[in-house]
mmCIF file of C-alpha atoms in Angstrom:
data_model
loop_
_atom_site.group_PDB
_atom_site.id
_atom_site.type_symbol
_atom_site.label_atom_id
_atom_site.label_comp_id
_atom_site.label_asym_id
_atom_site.label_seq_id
_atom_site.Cartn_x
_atom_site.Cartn_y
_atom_site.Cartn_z
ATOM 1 C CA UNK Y 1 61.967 81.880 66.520
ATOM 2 C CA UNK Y 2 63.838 80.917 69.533
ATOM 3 C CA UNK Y 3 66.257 77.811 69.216
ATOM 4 C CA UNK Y 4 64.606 76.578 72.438
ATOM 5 C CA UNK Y 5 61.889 77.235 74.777
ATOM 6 C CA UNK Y 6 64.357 77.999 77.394
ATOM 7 C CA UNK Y 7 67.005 80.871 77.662
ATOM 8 C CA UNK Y 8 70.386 79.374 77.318
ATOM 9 C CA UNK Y 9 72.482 82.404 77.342
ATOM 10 C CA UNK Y 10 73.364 82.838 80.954
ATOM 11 C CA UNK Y 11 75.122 86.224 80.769
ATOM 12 C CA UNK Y 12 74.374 88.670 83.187
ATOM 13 C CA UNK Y 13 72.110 91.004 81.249
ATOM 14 C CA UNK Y 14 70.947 94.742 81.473
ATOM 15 C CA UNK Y 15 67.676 93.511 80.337
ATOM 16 C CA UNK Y 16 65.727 89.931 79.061
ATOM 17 C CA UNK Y 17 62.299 90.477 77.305
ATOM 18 C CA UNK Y 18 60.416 87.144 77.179
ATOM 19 C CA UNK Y 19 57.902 86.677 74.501
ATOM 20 C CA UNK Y 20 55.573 83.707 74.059
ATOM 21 C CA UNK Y 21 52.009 82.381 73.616
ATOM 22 C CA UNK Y 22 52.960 79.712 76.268
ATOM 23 C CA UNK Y 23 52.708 80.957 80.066
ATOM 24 C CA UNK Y 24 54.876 77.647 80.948
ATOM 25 C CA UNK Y 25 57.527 78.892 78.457
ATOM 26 C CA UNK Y 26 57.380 82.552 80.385
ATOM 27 C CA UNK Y 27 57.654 80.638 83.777
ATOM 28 C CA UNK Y 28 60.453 78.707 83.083
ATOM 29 C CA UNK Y 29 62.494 81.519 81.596
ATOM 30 C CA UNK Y 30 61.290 83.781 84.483
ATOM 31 C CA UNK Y 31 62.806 81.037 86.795
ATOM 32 C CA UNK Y 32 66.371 80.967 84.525
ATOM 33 C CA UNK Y 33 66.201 84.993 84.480
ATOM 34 C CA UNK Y 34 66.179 84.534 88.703
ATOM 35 C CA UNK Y 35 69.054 82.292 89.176
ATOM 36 C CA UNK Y 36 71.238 84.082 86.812
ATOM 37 C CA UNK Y 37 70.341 87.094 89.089
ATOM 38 C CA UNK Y 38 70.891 85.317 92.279
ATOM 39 C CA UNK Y 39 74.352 83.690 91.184
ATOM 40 C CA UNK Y 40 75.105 87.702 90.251
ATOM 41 C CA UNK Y 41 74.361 88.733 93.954
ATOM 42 C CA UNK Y 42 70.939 89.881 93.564
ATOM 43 C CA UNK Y 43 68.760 88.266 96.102
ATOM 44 C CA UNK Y 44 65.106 87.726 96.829
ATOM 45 C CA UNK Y 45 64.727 90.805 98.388
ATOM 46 C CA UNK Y 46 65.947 92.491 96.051
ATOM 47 C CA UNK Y 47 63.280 91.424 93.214
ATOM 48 C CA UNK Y 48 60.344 93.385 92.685
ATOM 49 C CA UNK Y 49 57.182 91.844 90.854
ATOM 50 C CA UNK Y 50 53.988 94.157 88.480
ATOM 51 C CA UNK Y 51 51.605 92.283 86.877
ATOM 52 C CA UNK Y 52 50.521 94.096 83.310
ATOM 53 C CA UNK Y 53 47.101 94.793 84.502
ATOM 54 C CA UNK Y 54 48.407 96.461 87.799
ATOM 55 C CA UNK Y 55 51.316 98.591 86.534
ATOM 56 C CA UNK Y 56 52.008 101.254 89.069
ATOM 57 C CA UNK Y 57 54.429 103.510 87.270
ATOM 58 C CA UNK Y 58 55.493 105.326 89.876
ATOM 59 C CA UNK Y 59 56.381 102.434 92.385
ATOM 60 C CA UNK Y 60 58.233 101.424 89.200
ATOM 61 C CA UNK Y 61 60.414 104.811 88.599
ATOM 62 C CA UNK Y 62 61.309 105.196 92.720
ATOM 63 C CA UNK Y 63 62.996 102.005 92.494
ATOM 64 C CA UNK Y 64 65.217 102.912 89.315
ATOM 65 C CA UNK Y 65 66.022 106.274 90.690
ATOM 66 C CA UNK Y 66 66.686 105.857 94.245
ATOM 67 C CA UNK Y 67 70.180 104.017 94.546
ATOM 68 C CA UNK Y 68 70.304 100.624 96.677
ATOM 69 C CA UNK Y 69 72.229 99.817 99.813
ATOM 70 C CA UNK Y 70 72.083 96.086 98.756
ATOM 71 C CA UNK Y 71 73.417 96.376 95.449
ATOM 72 C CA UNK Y 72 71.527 96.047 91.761
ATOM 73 C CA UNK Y 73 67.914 95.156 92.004
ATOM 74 C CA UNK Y 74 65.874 93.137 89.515
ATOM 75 C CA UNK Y 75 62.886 94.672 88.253
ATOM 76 C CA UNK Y 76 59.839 92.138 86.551
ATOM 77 C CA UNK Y 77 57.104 92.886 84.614
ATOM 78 C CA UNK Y 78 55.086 90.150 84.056
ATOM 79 C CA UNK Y 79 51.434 88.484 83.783
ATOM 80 C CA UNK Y 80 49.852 89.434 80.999
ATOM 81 C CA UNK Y 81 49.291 89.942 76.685
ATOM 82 C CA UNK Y 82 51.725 92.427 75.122
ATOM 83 C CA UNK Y 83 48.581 93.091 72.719
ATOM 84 C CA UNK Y 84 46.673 94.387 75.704
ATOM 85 C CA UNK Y 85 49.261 97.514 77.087
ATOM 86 C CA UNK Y 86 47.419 100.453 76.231
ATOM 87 C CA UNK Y 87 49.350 103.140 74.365
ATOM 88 C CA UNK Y 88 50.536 105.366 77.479
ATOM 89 C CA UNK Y 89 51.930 102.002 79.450
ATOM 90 C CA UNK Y 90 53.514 101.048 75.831
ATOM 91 C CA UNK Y 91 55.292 104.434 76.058
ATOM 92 C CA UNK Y 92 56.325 104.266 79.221
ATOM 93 C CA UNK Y 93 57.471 100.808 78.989
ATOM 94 C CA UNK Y 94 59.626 101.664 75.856
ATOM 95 C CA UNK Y 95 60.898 104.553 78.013
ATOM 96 C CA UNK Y 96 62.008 102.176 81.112
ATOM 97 C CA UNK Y 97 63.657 99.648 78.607
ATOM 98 C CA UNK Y 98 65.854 103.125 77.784
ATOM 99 C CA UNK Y 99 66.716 104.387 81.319
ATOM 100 C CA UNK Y 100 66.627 101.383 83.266
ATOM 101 C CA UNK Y 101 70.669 102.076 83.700
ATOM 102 C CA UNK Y 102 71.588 100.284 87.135
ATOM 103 C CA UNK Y 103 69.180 98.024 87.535
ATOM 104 C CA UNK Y 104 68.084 94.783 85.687
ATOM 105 C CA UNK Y 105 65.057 94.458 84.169
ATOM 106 C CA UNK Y 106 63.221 91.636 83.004
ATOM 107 C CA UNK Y 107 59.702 91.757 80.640
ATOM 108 C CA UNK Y 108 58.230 88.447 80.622
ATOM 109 C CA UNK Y 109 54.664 88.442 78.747
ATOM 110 C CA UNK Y 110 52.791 86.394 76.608
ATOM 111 C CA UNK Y 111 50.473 86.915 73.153
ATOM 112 C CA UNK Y 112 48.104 85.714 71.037
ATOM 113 C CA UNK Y 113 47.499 86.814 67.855
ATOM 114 C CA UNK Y 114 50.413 86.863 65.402
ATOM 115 C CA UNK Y 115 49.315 89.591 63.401
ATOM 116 C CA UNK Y 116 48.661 92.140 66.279
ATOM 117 C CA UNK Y 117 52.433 91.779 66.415
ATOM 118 C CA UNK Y 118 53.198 92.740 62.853
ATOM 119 C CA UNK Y 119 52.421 96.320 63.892
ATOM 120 C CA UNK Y 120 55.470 98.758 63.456
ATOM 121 C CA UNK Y 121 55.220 99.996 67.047
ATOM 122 C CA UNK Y 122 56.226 96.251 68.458
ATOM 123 C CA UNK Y 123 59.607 96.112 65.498
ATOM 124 C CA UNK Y 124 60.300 99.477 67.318
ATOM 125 C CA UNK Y 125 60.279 97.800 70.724
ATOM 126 C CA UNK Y 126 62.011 94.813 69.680
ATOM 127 C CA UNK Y 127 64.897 96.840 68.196
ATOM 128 C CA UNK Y 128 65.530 98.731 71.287
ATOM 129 C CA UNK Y 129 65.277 95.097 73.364
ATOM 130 C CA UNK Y 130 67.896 93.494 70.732
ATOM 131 C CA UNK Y 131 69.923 96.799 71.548
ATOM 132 C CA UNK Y 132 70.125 97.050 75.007
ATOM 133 C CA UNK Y 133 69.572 93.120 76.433
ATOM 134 C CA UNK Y 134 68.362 90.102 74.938
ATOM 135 C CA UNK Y 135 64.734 89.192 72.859
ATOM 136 C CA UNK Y 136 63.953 85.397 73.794
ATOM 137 C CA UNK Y 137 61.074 85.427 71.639
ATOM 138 C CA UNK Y 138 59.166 82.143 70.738
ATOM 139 C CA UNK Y 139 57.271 82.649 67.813
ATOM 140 C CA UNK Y 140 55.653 79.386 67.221
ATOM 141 C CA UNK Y 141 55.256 76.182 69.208
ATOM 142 C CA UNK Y 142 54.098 73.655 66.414
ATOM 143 C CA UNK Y 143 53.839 69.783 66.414
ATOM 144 C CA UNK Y 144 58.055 69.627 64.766
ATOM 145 C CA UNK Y 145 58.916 72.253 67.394
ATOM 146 C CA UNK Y 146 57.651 70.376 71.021
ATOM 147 C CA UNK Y 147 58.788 67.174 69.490
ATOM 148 C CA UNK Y 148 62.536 68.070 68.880
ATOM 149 C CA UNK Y 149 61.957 69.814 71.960
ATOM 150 C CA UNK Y 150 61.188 66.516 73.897
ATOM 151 C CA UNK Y 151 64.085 64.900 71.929
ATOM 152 C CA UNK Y 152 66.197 67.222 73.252
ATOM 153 C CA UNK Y 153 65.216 67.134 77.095
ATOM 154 C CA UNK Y 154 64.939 63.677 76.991
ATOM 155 C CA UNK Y 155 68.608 63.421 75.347
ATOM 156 C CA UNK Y 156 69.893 65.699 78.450
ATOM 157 C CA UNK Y 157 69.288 62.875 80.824
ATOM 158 C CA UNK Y 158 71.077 60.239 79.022
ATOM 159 C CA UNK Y 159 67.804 59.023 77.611
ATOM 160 C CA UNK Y 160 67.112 58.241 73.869
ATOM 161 C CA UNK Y 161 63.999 59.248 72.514
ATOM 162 C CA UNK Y 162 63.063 58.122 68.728
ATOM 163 C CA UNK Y 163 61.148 60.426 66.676
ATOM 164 C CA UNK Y 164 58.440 58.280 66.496
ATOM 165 C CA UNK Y 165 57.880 58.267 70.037
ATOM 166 C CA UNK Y 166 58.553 61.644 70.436
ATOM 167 C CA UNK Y 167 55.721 62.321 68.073
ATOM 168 C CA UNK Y 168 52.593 60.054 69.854
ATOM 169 C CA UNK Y 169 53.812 61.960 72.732
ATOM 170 C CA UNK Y 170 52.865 65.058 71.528
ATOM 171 C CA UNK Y 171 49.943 63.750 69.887
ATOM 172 C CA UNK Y 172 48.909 62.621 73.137
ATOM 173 C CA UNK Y 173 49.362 65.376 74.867
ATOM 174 C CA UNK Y 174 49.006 68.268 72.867
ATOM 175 C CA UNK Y 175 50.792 71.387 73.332
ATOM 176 C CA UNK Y 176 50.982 72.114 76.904
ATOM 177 C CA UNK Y 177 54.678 72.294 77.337
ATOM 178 C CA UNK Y 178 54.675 71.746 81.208
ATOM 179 C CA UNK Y 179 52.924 68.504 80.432
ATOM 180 C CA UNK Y 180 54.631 67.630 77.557
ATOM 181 C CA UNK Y 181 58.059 67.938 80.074
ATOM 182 C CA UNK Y 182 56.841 66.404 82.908
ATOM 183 C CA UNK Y 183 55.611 63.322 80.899
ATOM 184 C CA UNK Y 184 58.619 62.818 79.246
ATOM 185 C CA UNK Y 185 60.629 62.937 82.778
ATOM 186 C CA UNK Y 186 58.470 60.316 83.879
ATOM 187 C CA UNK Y 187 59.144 58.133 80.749
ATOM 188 C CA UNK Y 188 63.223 58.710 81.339
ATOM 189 C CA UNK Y 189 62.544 57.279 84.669
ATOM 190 C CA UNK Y 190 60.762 54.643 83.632
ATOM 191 C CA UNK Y 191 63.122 53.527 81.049
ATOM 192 C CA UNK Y 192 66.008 53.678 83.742
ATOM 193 C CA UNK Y 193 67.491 56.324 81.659
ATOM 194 C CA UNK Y 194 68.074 54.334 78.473
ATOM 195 C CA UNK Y 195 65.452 54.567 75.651
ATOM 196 C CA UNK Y 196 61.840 55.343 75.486
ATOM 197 C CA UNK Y 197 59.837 53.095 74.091
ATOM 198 C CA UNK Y 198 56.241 52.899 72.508
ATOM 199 C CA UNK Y 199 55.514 50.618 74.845
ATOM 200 C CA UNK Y 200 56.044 52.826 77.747
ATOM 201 C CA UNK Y 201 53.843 55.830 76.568
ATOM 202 C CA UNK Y 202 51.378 53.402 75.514
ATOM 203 C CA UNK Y 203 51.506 51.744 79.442
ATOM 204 C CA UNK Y 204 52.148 55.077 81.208
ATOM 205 C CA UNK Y 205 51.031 57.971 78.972
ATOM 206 C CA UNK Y 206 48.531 60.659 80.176
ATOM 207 C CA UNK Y 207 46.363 61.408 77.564
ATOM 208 C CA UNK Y 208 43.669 63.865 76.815
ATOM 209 C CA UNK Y 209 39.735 63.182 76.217
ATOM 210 C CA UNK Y 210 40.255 64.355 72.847
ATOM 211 C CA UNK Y 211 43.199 61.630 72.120
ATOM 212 C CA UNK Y 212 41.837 58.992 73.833
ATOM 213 C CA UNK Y 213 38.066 59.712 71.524
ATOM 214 C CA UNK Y 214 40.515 59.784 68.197
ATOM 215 C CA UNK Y 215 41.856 56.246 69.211
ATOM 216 C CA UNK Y 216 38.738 55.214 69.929
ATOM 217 C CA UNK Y 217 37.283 56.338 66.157
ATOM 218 C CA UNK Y 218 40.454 55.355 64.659
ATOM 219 C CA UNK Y 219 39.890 51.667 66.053
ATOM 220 C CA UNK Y 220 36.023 52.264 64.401
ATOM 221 C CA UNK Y 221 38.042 53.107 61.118
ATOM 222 C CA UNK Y 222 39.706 50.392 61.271
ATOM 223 C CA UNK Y 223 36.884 48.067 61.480
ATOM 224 C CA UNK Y 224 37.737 47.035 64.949
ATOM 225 C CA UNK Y 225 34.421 47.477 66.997
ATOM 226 C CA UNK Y 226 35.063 45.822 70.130
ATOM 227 C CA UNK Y 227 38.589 47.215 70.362
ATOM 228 C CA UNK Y 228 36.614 50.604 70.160
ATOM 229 C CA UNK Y 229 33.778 49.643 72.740
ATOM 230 C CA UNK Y 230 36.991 48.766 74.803
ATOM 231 C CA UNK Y 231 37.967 51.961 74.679
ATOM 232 C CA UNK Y 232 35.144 53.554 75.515
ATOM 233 C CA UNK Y 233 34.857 51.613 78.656
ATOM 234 C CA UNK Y 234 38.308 52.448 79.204
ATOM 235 C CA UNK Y 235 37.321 56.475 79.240
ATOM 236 C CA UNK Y 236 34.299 55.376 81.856
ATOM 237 C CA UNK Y 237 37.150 54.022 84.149
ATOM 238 C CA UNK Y 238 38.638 56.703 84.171
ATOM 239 C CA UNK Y 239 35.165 58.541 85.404
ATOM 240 C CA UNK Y 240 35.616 60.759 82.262
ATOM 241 C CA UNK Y 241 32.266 63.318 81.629
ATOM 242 C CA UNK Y 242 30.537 61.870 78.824
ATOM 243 C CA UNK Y 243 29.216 65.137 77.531
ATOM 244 C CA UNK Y 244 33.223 65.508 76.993
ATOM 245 C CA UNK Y 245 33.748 61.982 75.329
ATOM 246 C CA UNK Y 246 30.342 63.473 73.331
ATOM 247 C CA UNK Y 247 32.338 66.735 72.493
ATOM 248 C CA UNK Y 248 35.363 65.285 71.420
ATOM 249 C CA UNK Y 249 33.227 62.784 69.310
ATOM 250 C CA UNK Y 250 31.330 65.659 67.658
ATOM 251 C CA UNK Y 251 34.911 67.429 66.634
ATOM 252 C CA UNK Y 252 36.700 64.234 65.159
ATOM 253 C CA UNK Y 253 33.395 64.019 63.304
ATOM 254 C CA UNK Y 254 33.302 67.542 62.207
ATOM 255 C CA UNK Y 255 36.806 67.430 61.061
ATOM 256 C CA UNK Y 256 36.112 64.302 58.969
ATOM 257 C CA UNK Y 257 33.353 66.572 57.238
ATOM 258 C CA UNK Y 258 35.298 69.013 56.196
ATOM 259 C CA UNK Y 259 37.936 66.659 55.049
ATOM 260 C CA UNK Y 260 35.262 64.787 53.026
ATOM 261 C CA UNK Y 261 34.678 68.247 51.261
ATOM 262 C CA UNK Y 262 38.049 69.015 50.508
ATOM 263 C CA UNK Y 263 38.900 65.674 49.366
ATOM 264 C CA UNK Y 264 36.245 66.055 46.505
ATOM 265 C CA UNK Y 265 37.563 69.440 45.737
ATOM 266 C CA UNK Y 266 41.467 67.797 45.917
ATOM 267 C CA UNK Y 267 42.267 69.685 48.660
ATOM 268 C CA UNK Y 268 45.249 68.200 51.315
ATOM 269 C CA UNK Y 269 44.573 68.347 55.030
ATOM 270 C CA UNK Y 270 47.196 71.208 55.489
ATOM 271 C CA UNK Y 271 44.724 73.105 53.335
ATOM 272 C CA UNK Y 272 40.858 72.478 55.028
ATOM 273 C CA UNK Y 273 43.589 73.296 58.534
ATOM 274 C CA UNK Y 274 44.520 76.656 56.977
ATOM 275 C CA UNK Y 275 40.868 77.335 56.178
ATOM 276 C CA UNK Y 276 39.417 76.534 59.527
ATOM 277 C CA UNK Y 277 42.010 76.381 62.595
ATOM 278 C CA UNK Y 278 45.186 77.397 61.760
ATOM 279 C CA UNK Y 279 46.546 77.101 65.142
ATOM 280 C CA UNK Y 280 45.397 73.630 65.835
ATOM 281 C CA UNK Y 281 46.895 70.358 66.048
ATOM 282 C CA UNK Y 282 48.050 69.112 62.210
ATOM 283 C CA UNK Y 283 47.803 66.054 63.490
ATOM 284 C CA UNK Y 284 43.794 66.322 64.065
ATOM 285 C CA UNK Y 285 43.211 66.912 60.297
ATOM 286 C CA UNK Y 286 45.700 64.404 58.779
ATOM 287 C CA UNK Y 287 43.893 61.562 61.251
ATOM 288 C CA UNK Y 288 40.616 62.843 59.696
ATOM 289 C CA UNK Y 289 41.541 63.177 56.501
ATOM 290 C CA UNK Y 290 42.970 59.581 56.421
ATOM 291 C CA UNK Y 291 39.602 58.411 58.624
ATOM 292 C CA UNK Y 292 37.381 60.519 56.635
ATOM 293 C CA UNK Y 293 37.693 57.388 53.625
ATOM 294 C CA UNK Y 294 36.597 55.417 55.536
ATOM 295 C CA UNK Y 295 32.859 56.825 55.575
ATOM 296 C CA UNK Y 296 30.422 58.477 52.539
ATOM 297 C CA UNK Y 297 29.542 61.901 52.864
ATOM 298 C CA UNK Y 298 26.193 60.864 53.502
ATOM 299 C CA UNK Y 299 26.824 58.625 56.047
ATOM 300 C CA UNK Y 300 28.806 61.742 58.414
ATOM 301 C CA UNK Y 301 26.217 63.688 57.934
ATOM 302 C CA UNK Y 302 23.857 61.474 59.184
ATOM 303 C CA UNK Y 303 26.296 60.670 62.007
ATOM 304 C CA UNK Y 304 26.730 64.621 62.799
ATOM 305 C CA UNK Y 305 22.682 64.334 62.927
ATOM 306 C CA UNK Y 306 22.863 61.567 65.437
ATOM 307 C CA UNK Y 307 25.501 63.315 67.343
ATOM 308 C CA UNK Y 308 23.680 66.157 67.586
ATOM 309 C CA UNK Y 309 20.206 64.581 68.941
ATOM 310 C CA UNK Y 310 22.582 62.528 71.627
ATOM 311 C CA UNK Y 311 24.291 65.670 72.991
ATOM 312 C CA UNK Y 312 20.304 67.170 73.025
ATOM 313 C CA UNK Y 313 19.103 64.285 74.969
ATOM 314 C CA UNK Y 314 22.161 64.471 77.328
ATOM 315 C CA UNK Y 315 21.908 67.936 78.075
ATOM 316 C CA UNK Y 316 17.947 67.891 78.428
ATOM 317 C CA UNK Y 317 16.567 64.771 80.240
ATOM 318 C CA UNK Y 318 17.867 62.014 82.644
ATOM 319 C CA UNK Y 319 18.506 59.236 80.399
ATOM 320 C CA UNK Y 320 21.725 57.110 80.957
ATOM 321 C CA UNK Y 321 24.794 59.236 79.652
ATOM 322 C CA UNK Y 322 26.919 55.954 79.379
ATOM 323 C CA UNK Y 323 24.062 54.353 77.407
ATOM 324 C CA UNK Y 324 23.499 56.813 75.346
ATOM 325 C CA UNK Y 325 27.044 56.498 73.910
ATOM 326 C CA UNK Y 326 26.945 52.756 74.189
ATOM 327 C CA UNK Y 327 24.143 53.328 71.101
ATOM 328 C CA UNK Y 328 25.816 56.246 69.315
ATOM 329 C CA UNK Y 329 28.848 54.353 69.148
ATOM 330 C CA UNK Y 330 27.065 51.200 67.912
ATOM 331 C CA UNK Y 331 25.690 53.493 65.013
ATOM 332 C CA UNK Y 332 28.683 55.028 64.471
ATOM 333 C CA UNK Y 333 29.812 52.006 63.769
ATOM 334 C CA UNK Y 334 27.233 50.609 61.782
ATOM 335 C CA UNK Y 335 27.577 53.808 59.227
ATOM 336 C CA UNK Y 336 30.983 52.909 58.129
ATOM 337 C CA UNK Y 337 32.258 52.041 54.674
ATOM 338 C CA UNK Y 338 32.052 48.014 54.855
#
């Protein structure tokens, strides 16, 4: 795994092969692949661009064979899953990582399934990257990784961010990494540079349906009712779609099921993750896990019944959304553990 999400070697290389499941990560160390070319007197014009999807080979081949009048010339392929390069562009693309001898080339692409990449054919390629340039190749962007991430851009600008912090911000926001970085610049501003508090990201956080709905059931859990109606009201403010607050509902409810299983089987939330989601948010299944105690296993089914007839009636006649969730919250409520 990379040590960050950005390239921090700034040599001059033959060749930089980007690898990640983020496109912001592939952006941002396409933009710190360009200004190490530019401070190395290769300009704009002297930057060609091919998309995966619209490889022309032989556009590709001119440019390394015919010599430039302006110098070395930077060569990007980008836009698109390593997984999806057919065999004869994998070939060829092995073969231009071999001869692209005066010229710079950069490979910035993205994947998705980790196991794909466990074939031989891709250790192959990544051996002759490693030999000829550099492999920036983000494996993994968990929960630990974006928030000693955040810690660490944060830190940059003088700022102190507490782990604590740095954690509800990801919980918050998830793992979009171009949010995650533009909220926390907006917090280091806000602080005038100094420390981020709770307080801030509580005052100025963005925050997705989905966290805003596991507040609002975590304030349910909790046995605080009106704090949760609050909430809720909060969410039509904001104009959110209430077949979304329904959705994100329906999944915190979901997960609580499955936790309820496991827990009678003595099963930890890392474990009902594994088994369903392995790629989600940890955080989603320990918060249901913990809320998941806080209801019988009878009562979320019937609540999974109820959400199920209220995203029905949304979706199928021309009832009041808002009141409709006014109700299912109110027996939401009503089925918890008293």
């Amino acid at each position: 795994m990379a040590v960050g999400y950005k390239i921090t070697d700034k040599d001059f290389r033959r060749l930089w092969f980007v690898l990640s499941k983020d496109s912001f990560v592939c952006s941002e160390n396409l933009t710190v692949i360009e200004q190490i070319c530019r401070k190395n007197g290769i300009d704009d014009d002297s930057i060609s661009y091919f998309s995966v999807g619209k490889i022309d080979w032989d556009e590709i081949y001119d440019l390394v064979l015919t010599p430039s009048f302006f110098g070395e010339r930077l060569i990007v392929i980008k836009d698109g899953d390593i997984t999806s390069i057919n065999d004869d562009d994998f070939a060829k693309l092995e073969q231009l990582i071999e001869e692209c001898d005066g010229n710079r080339l950069a490979v910035v692409l993205t994947y998705e399934d980790d196991k794909k990449l466990k074939a031989k054919k891709y250790d192959r390629l990544f051996e002759k990257v490693k030999k000829h340039g550099l492999l920036h190749y983000v494996q993994e962007i968990n929960e630990r990784y974006l928030e000693e991430m955040i810690v660490s851009h944060a830190k940059k600008q003088g700022t102190e961010l507490p782990k604590e912090v740095s954690r509800k911000i990801v919980e918050n926001i998830g793992k979009d990494v171009g949010l995650l970085i533009n909220e926390v610049d907006k917090y280091c501003a806000a602080s005038d540079y100094s420390q981020i508090t709770m307080d801030i990201v509580d005052r100025l956080g963005v925050k997705t349906v989905e966290a805003s709905v596991f507040d609002m059931i975590d304030l349910i859990c909790r046995k605080k009712p009106v704090k949760a109606i609050e909430k809720l009201n909060n969410l039509f403010d904001l104009r959110t779609d209430e077949i979304a607050i329904l959705g994100a509902m329906t999944s915190s409810f979901v997960d609580m099921h499955r936790c309820k299983m496991a827990q009678a089987q003595r099963k930890d939330y890392m474990t009902v993750q594994k088994d369903f989601e392995k790629n989600a948010n940890s955080y989603r299944y320990k918060k249901a896990m913990n809320n998941a105690q806080n209801f019988s296993l009878s009562a979320l089914e019937e609540i999974l019944r109820l959400l199920m007839k209220s995203d029905i009636a949304m979706k199928s006649t021309a009832q009041d959304k808002k009141q409709m969730l006014y109700v299912l919250t109110t027996q939401i409520i009503a089925k918890g553990v008293r």
